[in-house]
Coordinates of C-alpha atoms in Angstrom, one line a residue:
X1 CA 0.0 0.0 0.0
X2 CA 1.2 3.3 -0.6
X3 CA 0.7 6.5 1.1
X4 CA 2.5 9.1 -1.1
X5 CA 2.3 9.1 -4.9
X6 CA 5.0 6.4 -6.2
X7 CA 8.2 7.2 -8.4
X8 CA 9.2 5.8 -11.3
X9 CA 12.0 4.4 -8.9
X10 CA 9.9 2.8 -6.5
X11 CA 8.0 0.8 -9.2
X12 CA 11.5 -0.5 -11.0
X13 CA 12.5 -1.6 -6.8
X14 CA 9.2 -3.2 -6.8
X15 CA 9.8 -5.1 -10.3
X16 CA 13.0 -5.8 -9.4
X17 CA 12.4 -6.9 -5.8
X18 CA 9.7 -9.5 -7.5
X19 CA 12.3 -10.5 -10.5
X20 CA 14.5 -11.3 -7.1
X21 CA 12.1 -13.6 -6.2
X22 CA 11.5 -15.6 -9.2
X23 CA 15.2 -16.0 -10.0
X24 CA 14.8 -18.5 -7.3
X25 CA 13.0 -20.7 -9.4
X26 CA 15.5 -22.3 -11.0
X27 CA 13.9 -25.8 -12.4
X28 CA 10.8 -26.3 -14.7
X29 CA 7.5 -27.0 -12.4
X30 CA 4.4 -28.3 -14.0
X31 CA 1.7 -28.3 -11.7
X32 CA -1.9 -29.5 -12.1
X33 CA -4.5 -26.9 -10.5
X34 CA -8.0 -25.3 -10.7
X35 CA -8.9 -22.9 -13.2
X36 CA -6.9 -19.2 -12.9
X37 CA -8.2 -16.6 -11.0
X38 CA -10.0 -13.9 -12.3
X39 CA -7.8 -11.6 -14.6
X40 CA -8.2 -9.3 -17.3
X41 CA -5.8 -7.5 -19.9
X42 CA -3.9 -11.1 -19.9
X43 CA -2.6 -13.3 -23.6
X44 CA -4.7 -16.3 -24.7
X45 CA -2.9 -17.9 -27.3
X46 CA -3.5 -21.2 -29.4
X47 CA -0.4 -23.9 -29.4
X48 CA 0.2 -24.3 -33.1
X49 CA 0.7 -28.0 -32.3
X50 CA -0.8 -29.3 -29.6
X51 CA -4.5 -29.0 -28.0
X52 CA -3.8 -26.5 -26.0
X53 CA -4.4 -23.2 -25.1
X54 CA -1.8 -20.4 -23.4
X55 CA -2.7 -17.9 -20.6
X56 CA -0.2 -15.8 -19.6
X57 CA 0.0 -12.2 -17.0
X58 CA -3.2 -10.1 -17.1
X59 CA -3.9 -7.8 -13.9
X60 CA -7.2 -7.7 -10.9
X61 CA -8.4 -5.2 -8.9
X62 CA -10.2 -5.9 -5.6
X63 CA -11.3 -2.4 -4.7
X64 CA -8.3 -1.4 -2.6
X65 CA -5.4 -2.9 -4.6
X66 CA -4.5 -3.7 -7.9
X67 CA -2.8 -7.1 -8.8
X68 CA 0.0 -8.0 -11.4
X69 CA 0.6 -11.5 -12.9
X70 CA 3.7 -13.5 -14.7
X71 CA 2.1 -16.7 -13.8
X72 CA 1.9 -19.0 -17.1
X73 CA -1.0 -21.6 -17.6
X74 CA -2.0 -24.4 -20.0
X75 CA -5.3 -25.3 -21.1
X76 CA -5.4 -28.9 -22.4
X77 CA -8.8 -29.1 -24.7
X78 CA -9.1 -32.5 -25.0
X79 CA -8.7 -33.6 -21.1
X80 CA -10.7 -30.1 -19.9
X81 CA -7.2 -29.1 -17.6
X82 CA -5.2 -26.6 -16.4
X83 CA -2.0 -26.9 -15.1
X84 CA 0.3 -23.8 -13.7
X85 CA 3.9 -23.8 -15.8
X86 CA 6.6 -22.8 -13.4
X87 CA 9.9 -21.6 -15.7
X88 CA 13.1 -19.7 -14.4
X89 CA 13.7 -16.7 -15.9
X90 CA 10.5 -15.7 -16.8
X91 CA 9.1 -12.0 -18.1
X92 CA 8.3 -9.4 -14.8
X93 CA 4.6 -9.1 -14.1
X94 CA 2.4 -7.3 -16.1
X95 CA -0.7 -7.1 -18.1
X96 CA -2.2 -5.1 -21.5
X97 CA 0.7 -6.8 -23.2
X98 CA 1.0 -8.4 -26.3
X99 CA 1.5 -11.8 -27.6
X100 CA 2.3 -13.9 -31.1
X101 CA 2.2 -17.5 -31.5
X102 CA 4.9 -18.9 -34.2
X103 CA 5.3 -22.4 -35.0
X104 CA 9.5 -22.2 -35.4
X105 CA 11.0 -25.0 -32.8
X106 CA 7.9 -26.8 -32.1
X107 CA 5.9 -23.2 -31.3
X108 CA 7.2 -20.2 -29.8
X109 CA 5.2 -17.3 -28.1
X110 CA 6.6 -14.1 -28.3
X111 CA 5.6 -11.3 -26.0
X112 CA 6.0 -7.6 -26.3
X113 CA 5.7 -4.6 -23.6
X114 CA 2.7 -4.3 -21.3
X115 CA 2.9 -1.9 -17.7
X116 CA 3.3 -2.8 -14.2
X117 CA 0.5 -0.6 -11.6
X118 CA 1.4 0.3 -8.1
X119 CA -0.7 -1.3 -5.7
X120 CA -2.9 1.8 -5.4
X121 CA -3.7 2.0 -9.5
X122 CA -2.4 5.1 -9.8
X123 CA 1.3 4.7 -11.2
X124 CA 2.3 2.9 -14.2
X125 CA 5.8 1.7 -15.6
X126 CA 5.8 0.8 -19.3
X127 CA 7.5 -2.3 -20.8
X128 CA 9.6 -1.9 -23.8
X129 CA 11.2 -5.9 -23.6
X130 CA 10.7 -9.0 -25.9
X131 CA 10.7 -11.6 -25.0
X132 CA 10.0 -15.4 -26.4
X133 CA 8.8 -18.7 -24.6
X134 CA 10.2 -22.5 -26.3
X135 CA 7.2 -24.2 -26.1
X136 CA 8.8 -27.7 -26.6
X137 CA 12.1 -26.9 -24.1
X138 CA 9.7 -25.1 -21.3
X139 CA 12.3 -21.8 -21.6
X140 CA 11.6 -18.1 -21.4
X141 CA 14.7 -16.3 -23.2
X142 CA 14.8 -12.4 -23.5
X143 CA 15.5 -11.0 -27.2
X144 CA 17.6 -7.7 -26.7
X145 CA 17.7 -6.0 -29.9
X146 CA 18.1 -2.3 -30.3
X147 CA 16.0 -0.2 -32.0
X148 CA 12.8 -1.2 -31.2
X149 CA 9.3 0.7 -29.7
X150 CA 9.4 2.8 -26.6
X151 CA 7.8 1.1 -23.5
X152 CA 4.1 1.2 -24.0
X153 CA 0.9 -0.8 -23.6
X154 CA -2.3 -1.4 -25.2
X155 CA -0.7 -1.7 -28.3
X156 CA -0.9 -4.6 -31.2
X157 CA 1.0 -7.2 -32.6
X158 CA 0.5 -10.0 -35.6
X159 CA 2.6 -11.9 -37.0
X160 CA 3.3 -11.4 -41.1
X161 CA 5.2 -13.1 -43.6
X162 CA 8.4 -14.3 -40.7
X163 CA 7.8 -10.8 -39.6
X164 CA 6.4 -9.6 -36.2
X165 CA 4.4 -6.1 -36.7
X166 CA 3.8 -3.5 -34.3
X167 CA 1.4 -0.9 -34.1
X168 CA 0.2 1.7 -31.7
X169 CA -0.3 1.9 -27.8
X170 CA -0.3 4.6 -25.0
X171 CA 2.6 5.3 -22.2
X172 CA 0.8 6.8 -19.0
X173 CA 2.4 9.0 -16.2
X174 CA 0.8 10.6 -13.4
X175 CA 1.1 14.0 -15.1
X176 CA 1.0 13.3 -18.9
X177 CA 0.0 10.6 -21.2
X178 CA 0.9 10.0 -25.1
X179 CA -0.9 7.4 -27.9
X180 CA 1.2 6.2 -30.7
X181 CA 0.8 5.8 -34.2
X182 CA 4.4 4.2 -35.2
X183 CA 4.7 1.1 -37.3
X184 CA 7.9 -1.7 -36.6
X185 CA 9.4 -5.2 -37.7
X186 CA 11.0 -7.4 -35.8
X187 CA 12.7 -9.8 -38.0
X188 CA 12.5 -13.5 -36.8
X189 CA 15.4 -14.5 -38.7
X190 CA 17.8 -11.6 -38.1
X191 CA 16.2 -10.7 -34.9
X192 CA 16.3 -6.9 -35.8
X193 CA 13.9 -3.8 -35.2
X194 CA 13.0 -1.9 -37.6
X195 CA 10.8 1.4 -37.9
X196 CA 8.3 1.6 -41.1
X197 CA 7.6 4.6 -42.7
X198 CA 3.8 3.6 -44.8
X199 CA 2.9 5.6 -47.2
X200 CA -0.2 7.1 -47.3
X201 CA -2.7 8.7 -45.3
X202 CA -2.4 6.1 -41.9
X203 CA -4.3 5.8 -38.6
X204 CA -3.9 8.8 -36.1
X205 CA -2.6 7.5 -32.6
X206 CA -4.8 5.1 -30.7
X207 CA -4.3 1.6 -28.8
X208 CA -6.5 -0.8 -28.0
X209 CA -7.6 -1.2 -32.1
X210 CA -8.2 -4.4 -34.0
X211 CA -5.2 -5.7 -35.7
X212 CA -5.2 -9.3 -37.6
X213 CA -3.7 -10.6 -41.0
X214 CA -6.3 -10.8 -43.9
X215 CA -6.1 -14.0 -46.2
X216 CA -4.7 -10.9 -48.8
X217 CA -1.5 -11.0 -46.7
X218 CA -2.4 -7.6 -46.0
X219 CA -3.0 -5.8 -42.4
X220 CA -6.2 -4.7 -41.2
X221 CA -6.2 -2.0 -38.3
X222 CA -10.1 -1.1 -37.1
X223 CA -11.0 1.1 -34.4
X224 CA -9.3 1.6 -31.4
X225 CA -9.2 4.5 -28.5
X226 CA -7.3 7.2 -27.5
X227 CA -8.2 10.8 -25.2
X228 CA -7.0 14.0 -25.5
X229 CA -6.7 16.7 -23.4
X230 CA -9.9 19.2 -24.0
X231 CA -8.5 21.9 -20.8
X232 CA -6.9 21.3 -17.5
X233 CA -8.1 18.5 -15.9
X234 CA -10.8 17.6 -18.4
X235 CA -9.6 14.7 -20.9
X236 CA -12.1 13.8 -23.4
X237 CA -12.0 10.4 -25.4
X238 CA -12.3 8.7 -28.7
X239 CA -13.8 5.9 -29.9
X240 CA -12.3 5.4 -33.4
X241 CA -14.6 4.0 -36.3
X242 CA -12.0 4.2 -39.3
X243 CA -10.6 1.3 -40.9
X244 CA -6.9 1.3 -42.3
X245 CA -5.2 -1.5 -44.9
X246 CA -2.0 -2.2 -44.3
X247 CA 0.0 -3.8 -47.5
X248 CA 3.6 -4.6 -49.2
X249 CA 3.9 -2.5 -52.2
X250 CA 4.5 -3.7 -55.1
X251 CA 8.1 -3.4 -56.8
X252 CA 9.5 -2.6 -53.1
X253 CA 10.7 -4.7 -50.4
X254 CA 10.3 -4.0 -47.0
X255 CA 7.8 -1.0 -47.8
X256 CA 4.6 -0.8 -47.3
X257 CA 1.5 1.8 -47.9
X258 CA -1.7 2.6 -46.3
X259 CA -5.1 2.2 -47.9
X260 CA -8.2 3.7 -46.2
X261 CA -11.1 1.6 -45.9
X262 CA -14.7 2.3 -44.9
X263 CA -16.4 -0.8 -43.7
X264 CA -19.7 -1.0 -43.4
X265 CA -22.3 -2.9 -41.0
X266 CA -20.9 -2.7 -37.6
X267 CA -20.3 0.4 -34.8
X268 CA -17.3 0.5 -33.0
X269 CA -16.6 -1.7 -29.8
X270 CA -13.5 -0.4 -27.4
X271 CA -11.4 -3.0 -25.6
X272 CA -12.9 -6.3 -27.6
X273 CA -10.7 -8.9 -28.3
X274 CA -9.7 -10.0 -31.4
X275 CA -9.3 -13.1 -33.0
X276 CA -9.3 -15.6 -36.2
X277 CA -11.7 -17.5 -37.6
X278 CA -11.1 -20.8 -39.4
X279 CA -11.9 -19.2 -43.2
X280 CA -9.7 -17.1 -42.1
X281 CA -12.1 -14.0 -41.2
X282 CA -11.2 -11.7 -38.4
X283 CA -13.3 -12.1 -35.5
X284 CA -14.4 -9.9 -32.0
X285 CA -16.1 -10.4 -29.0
X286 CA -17.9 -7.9 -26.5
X287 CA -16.1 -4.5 -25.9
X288 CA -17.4 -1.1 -23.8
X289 CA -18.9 1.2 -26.0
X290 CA -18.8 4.8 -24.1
X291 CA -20.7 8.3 -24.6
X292 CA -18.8 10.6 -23.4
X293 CA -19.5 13.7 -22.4
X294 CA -17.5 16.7 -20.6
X295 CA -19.0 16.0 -17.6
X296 CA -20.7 12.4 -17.9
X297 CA -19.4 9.0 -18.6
X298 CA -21.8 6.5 -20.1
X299 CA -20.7 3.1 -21.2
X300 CA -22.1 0.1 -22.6
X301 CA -20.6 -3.7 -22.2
X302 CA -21.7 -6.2 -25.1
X303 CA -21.7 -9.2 -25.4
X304 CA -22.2 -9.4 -29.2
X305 CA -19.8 -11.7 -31.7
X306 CA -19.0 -9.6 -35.4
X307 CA -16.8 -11.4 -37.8
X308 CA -15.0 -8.9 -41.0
X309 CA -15.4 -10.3 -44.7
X310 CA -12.1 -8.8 -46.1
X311 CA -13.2 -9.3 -49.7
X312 CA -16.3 -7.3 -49.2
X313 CA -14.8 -4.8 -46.6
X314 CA -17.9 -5.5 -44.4
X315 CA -18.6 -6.2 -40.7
X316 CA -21.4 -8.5 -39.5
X317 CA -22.9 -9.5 -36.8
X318 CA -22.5 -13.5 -35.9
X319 CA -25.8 -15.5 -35.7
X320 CA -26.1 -18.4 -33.4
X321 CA -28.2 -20.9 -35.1
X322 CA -29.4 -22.8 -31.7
X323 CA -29.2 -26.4 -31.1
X324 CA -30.4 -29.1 -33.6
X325 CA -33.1 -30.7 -31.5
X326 CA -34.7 -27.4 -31.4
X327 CA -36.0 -28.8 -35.0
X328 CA -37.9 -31.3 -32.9
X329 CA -39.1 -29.3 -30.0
X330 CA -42.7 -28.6 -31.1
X331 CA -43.9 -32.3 -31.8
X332 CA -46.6 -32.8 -30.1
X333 CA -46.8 -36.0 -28.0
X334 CA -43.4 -36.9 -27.8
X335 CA -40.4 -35.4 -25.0
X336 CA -38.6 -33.6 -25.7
X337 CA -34.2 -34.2 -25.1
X338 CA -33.6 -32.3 -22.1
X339 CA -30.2 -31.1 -22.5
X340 CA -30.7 -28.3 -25.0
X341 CA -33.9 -29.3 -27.1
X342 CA -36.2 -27.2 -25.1
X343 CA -34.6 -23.9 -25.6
X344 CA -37.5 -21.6 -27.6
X345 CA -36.6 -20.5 -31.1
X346 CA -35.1 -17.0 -31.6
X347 CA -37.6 -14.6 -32.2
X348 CA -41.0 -16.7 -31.0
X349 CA -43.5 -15.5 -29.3
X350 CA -42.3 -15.8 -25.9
X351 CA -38.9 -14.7 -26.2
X352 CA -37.6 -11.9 -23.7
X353 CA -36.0 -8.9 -24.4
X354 CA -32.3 -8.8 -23.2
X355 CA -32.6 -7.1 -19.8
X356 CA -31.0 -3.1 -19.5
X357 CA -29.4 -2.8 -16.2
X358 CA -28.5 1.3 -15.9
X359 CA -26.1 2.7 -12.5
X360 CA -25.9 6.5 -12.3
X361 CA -22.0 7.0 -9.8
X362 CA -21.6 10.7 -8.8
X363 CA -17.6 10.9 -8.1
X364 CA -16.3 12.8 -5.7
X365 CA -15.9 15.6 -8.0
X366 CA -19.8 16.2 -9.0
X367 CA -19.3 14.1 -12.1
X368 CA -21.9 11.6 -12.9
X369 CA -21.0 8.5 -14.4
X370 CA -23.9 6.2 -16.0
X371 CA -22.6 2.7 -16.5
X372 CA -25.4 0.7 -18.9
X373 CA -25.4 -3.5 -19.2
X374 CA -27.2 -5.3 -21.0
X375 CA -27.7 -8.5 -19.4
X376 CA -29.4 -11.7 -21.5
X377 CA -32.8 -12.2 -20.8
X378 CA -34.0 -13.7 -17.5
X379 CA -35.2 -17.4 -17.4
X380 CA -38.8 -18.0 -18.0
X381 CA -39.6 -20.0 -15.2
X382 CA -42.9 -19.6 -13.3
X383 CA -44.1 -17.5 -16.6
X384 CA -47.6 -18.2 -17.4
X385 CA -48.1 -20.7 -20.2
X386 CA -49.7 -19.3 -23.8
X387 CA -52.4 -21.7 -25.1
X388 CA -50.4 -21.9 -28.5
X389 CA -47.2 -23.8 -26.2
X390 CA -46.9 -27.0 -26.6
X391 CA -46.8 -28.1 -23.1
X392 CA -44.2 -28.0 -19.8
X393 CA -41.8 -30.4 -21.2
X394 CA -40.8 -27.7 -24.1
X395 CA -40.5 -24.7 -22.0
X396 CA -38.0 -22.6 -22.7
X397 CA -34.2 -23.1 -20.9
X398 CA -32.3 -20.4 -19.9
X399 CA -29.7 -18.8 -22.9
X400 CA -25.7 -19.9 -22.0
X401 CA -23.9 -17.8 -23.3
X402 CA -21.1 -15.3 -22.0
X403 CA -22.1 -12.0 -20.0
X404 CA -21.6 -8.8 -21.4
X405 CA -17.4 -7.9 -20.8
X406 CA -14.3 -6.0 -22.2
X407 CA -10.9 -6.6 -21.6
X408 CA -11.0 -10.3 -22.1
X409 CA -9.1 -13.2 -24.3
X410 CA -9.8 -14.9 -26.9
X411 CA -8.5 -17.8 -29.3
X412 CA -9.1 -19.9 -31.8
X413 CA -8.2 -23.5 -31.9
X414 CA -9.5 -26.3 -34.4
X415 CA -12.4 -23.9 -35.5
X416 CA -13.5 -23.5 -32.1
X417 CA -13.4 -20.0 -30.3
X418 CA -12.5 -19.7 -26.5
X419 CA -13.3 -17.0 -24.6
X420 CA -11.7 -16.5 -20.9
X421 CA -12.3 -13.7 -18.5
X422 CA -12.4 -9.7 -18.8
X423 CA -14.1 -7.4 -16.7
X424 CA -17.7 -5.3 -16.6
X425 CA -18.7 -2.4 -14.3
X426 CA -22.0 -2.7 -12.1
X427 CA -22.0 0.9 -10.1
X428 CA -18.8 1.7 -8.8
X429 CA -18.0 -2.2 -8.7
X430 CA -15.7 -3.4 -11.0
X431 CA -16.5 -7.2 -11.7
X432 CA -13.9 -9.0 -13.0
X433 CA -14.1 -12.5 -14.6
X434 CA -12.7 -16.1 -14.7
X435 CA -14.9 -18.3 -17.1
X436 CA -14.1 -19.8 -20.0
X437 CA -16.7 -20.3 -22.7
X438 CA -16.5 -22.4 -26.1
X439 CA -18.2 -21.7 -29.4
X440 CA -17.8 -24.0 -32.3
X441 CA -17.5 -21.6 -35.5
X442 CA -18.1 -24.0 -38.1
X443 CA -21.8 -25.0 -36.6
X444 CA -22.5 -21.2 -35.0
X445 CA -25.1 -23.3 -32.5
X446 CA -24.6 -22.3 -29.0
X447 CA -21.8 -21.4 -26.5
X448 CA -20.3 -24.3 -24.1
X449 CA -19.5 -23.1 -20.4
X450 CA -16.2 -24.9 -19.6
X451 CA -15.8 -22.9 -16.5
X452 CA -18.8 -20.9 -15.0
X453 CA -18.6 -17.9 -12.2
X454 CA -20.8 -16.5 -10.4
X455 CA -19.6 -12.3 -10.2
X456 CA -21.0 -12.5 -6.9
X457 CA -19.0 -14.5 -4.8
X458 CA -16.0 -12.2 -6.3
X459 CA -14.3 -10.4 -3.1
X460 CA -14.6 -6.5 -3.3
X461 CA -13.6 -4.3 -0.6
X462 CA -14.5 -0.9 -0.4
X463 CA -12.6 2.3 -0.8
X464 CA -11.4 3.6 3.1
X465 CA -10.0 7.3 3.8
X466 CA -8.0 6.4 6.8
X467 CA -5.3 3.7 8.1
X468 CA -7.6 2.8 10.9
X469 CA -10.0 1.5 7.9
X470 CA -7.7 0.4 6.0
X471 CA -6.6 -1.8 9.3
X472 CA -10.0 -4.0 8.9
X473 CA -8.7 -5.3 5.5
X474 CA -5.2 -5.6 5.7
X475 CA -4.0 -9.2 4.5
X476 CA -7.3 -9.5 2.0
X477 CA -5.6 -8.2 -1.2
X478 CA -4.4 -11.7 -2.6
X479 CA -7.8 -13.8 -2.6
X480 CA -7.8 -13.8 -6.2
X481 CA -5.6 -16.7 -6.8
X482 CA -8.1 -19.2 -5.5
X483 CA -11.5 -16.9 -3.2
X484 CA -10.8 -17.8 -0.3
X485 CA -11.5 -16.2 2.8
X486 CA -9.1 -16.4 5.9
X487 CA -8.0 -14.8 8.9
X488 CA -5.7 -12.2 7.7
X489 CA -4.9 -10.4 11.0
X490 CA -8.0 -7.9 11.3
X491 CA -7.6 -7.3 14.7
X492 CA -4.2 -7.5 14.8
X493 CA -4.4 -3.8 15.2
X494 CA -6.0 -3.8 18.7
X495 CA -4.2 -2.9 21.7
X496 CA -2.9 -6.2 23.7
X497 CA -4.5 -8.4 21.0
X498 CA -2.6 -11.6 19.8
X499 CA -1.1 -10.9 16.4
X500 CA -2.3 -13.1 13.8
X501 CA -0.1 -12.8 10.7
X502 CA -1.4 -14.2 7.1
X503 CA -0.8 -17.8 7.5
X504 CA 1.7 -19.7 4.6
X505 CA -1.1 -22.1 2.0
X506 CA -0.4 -25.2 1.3
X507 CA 2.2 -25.5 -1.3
X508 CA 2.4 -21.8 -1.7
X509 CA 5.7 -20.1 -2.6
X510 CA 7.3 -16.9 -1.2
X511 CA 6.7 -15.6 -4.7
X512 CA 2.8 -15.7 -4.3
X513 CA 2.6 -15.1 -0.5
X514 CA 4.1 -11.7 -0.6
X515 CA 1.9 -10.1 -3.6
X516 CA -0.9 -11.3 -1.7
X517 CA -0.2 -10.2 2.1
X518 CA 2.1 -7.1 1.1
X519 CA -0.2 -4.9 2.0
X520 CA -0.3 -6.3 5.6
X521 CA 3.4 -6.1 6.3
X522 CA 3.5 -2.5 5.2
X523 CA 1.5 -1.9 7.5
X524 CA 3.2 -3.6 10.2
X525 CA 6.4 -2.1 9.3
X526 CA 4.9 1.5 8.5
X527 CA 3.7 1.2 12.2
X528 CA 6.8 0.0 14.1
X529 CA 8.7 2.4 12.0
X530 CA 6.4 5.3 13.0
X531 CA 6.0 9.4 11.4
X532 CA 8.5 10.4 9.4
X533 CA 9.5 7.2 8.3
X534 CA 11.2 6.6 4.0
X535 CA 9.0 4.6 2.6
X536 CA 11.6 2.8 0.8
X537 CA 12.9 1.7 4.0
X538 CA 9.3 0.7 5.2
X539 CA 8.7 -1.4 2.3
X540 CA 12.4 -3.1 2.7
X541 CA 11.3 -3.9 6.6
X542 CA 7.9 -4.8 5.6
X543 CA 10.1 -7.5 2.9
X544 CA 12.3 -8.6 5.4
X545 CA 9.6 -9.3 7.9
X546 CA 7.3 -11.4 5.6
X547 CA 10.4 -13.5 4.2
X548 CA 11.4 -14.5 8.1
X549 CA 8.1 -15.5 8.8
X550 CA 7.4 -17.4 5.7
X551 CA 10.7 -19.0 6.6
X552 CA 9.6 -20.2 9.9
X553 CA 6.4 -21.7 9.0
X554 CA 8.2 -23.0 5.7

């Protein structure tokens, strides 16, 4: 926890003190284990051999504190799996970074940039380092090659003809921010940047576009978001709509040129993830769409699928087709299959309206922010039955598919589409996700919960102005990894009370114990340190303290 604004300094002593820690990992460690926590802002990628699917990073916020990952998972499709990847060496924390699955030396993901946040959300440091991960040798390596992007996140990456492309992004400060526009190759046979100079008439800055390889060989770039500053204090955003082609030119090597497009059929979605289909159409998911106003914020989470037709330059929306024993749902005198077949057709006469939940937050400052979701529609049960129904047994079932989000990951493997976490905004609350949902693109029937979540049972804790609050949830900021609620030291605080530090989990390392009980030690050591005290020096004590008493109970 911090009490004064952090320093660029203190956030490289933070990274570094956490890179510390890893580097005592110093063997491969494959671990079976339950589903991630809730994340957002993490890579999903698809193994280019294997059944498997790659999570990697991604950050949470609990309402006090906000968490950073490095941790590395793998799905396994066919067995329904998860195991946690344990590898020395591996990439610093961090989340909103980017990620580009090769299939050189039996698959390779490479990872650029991404930020690191204080605990408090407020401070951000900027990656500017590649890195790659052997998938068949389980080892992280990190590329250093000069000449490459500033530190940014919220950028995009592809992969194009042995050629990694990068575009856009946004570096944040406490006083300033800047979006980028630039264009660069790294070469994965030299391993050299290099900066492009397209010709043309190209995107302004942005981050946070749609970016994917058409079956041209050319780049698309949709969308995106970026703010500018309208006077002091008042930023105002955009929500881009244009569409840019991104091609070789013909007669020249290693240049390219920029062709506008305007697409038709679809409105712009912020934050939705991005993806390919199997006939090679470029695919999103969900996104916030906001109306901003100087002094209102209005925003809008989807939960809509939109593929892009590069030949006719066109969005469109994606239309589930609903199971197949739907077909046999309205024969009369005969059940009905109950898994699936008694879902009612799209667009009959009892169908309900998705249901428009709408939260007005007045901030501190007077300004009011109206957050909008629109949630699927409600299960019919205990609805009165029409006359023209054919009877209880083919009453409608409850919709699955995924809630409204942004900010979540997608891939695609063997023409199906998975779709793992992200966040949405109910009031002040930000809800963020763990499930993992299926969708088989060839048939377009109906999504397949892998892993459900109920949003409620996620922990929250609310904003305090003083230590004394702060007190009652000191030791809480790590229940992410797994929900669970334990005796963290609340009343550690009261006079002649028994101190009850955040007990050692099972099987948990040093490395996970001191993200999640940080907060608590600083605390401690603040305290015994008293006024006056660097906080440099306090978060060294509070370090020192939690390693001796994980090393006791060890």
């Amino acid at each position: 926890m911090w009490n004064q604004e952090p320093s660029r300094e203190d956030l490289e002593a933070l990274i570094a003190h956490f890179q510390t820690l890893d580097a005592k990992k110093t063997q491969v460690v494959e671990t079976p284990c339950p589903p991630p926590s809730p994340r957002l802002n993490a890579s999903l990628s698809a193994h280019p051999e294997k059944d498997e699917l790659i999570l990697f990073g991604g950050e949470y916020f609990n309402g006090q504190k906000t968490l950073l990952y490095n941790e590395l998972y793998i799905y396994n499709i066919r067995k329904d799996s998860w195991t946690r990847v344990e590898i020395p060496s591996a990439p610093p924390r961090r989340c909103a970074h980017q990620a580009v699955v090769v299939p050189q030396g039996g698959g390779q993901v490479w990872i650029f940039g991404g930020e690191f946040a204080s605990p408090d959300g407020e401070q951000f440091y900027h990656y500017k380092d590649l890195w790659v991960l052997h998938l068949a040798a389980r080892t992280w390596e990190q590329v250093r090659s000069p000449g490459g992007p500033s530190g940014r996140s919220g950028h995009r990456m592809v992969a194009w003809k042995r050629q990694l492309i990068l575009f856009g992004g946004f570096h944040e400060s406490t006083r300033d921010y800047i979006y980028y526009n630039d264009v660069y190759a790294f070469n994965l046979d030299t391993f050299t940047w290099s900066k492009l100079s397209p010709s043309g008439t190209g995107p302004t800055p942005r981050s946070g576009c749609q970016m994917t390889v058409t079956p041209q060989g050319s780049i698309v770039i949709y969308g995106g978001y970026s703010k500018q500053r309208v006077k002091k204090d008042v930023d105002r955003g955009t929500q881009h709509a244009d569409m840019f082609l991104l091609k070789s030119e013909e007669g020249g090597e290693g240049t390219c040129i920029v062709q506008r497009g305007w697409p038709c059929g679809w409105s712009p979605e912020a934050f939705s993830p991005v993806a390919v289909a199997p006939n090679h159409q470029t695919l999103l998911f969900g996104g916030v769409c906001d109306e901003e106003e100087e002094e209102s914020l209005q925003g809008d989470f989807l939960n809509d699928l939109y593929f892009y037709d590069a030949a006719k330059n066109r969005w469109f929306a994606g239309q589930l087709k609903g199971p197949k024993l739907e077909k046999r749902k309205r024969r009369r005198g005969k059940k009905v299959e109950p898994e699936g077949a008694d879902k009612q057709e799209s667009g009959g006469a009892s169908t309900q309206a998705p249901l428009e939940v709408v939260r007005e937050v007045v901030a501190e400052d007077g300004t009011v922010v109206t957050i909008k979701q629109v949630l699927p529609a409600p299960s019919p049960a205990g609805r009165p039955q029409s006359d023209e129904e054919d009877g209880p047994d083919e009453a409608e079932s409850p919709t699955i598919e995924p809630s409204p989000r942004s900010n979540a990951m997608l891939a695609v493997k063997h023409g199906r589409l998975y779709l793992y976490g992200g966040m949405f905004e109910a009031g002040d609350r930000q809800v963020t996700l763990s499930d993992l949902y299926c969708l088989d693109l060839h048939k377009m029937e109906e999504w397949t919960a892998l892993v459900e979540m109920d949003p409620e049972t996620q922990e929250w804790l609310e904003e305090t102005d003083s230590e004394e609050d702060s007190d009652a949830v000191e030791g809480a900021e790590g229940r992410g990894e797994d929900e669970e609620d334990e005796d963290s030291g609340e009343d550690s605080g009261e006079e002649g009370g028994e101190q009850h530090h955040p007990l050692v989990r099972p099987g948990e390392q040093f490395a996970d114990y001191l993200p999640r009980t940080e907060q608590y030690w600083v605390q401690l050591a603040r305290d015994a340190a008293g006024p006056g005290a660097q906080e440099k020096s306090v978060l060294r004590a509070a370090h020192a303290t939690a390693s001796a008493f994980f090393d006791d109970l060890a």
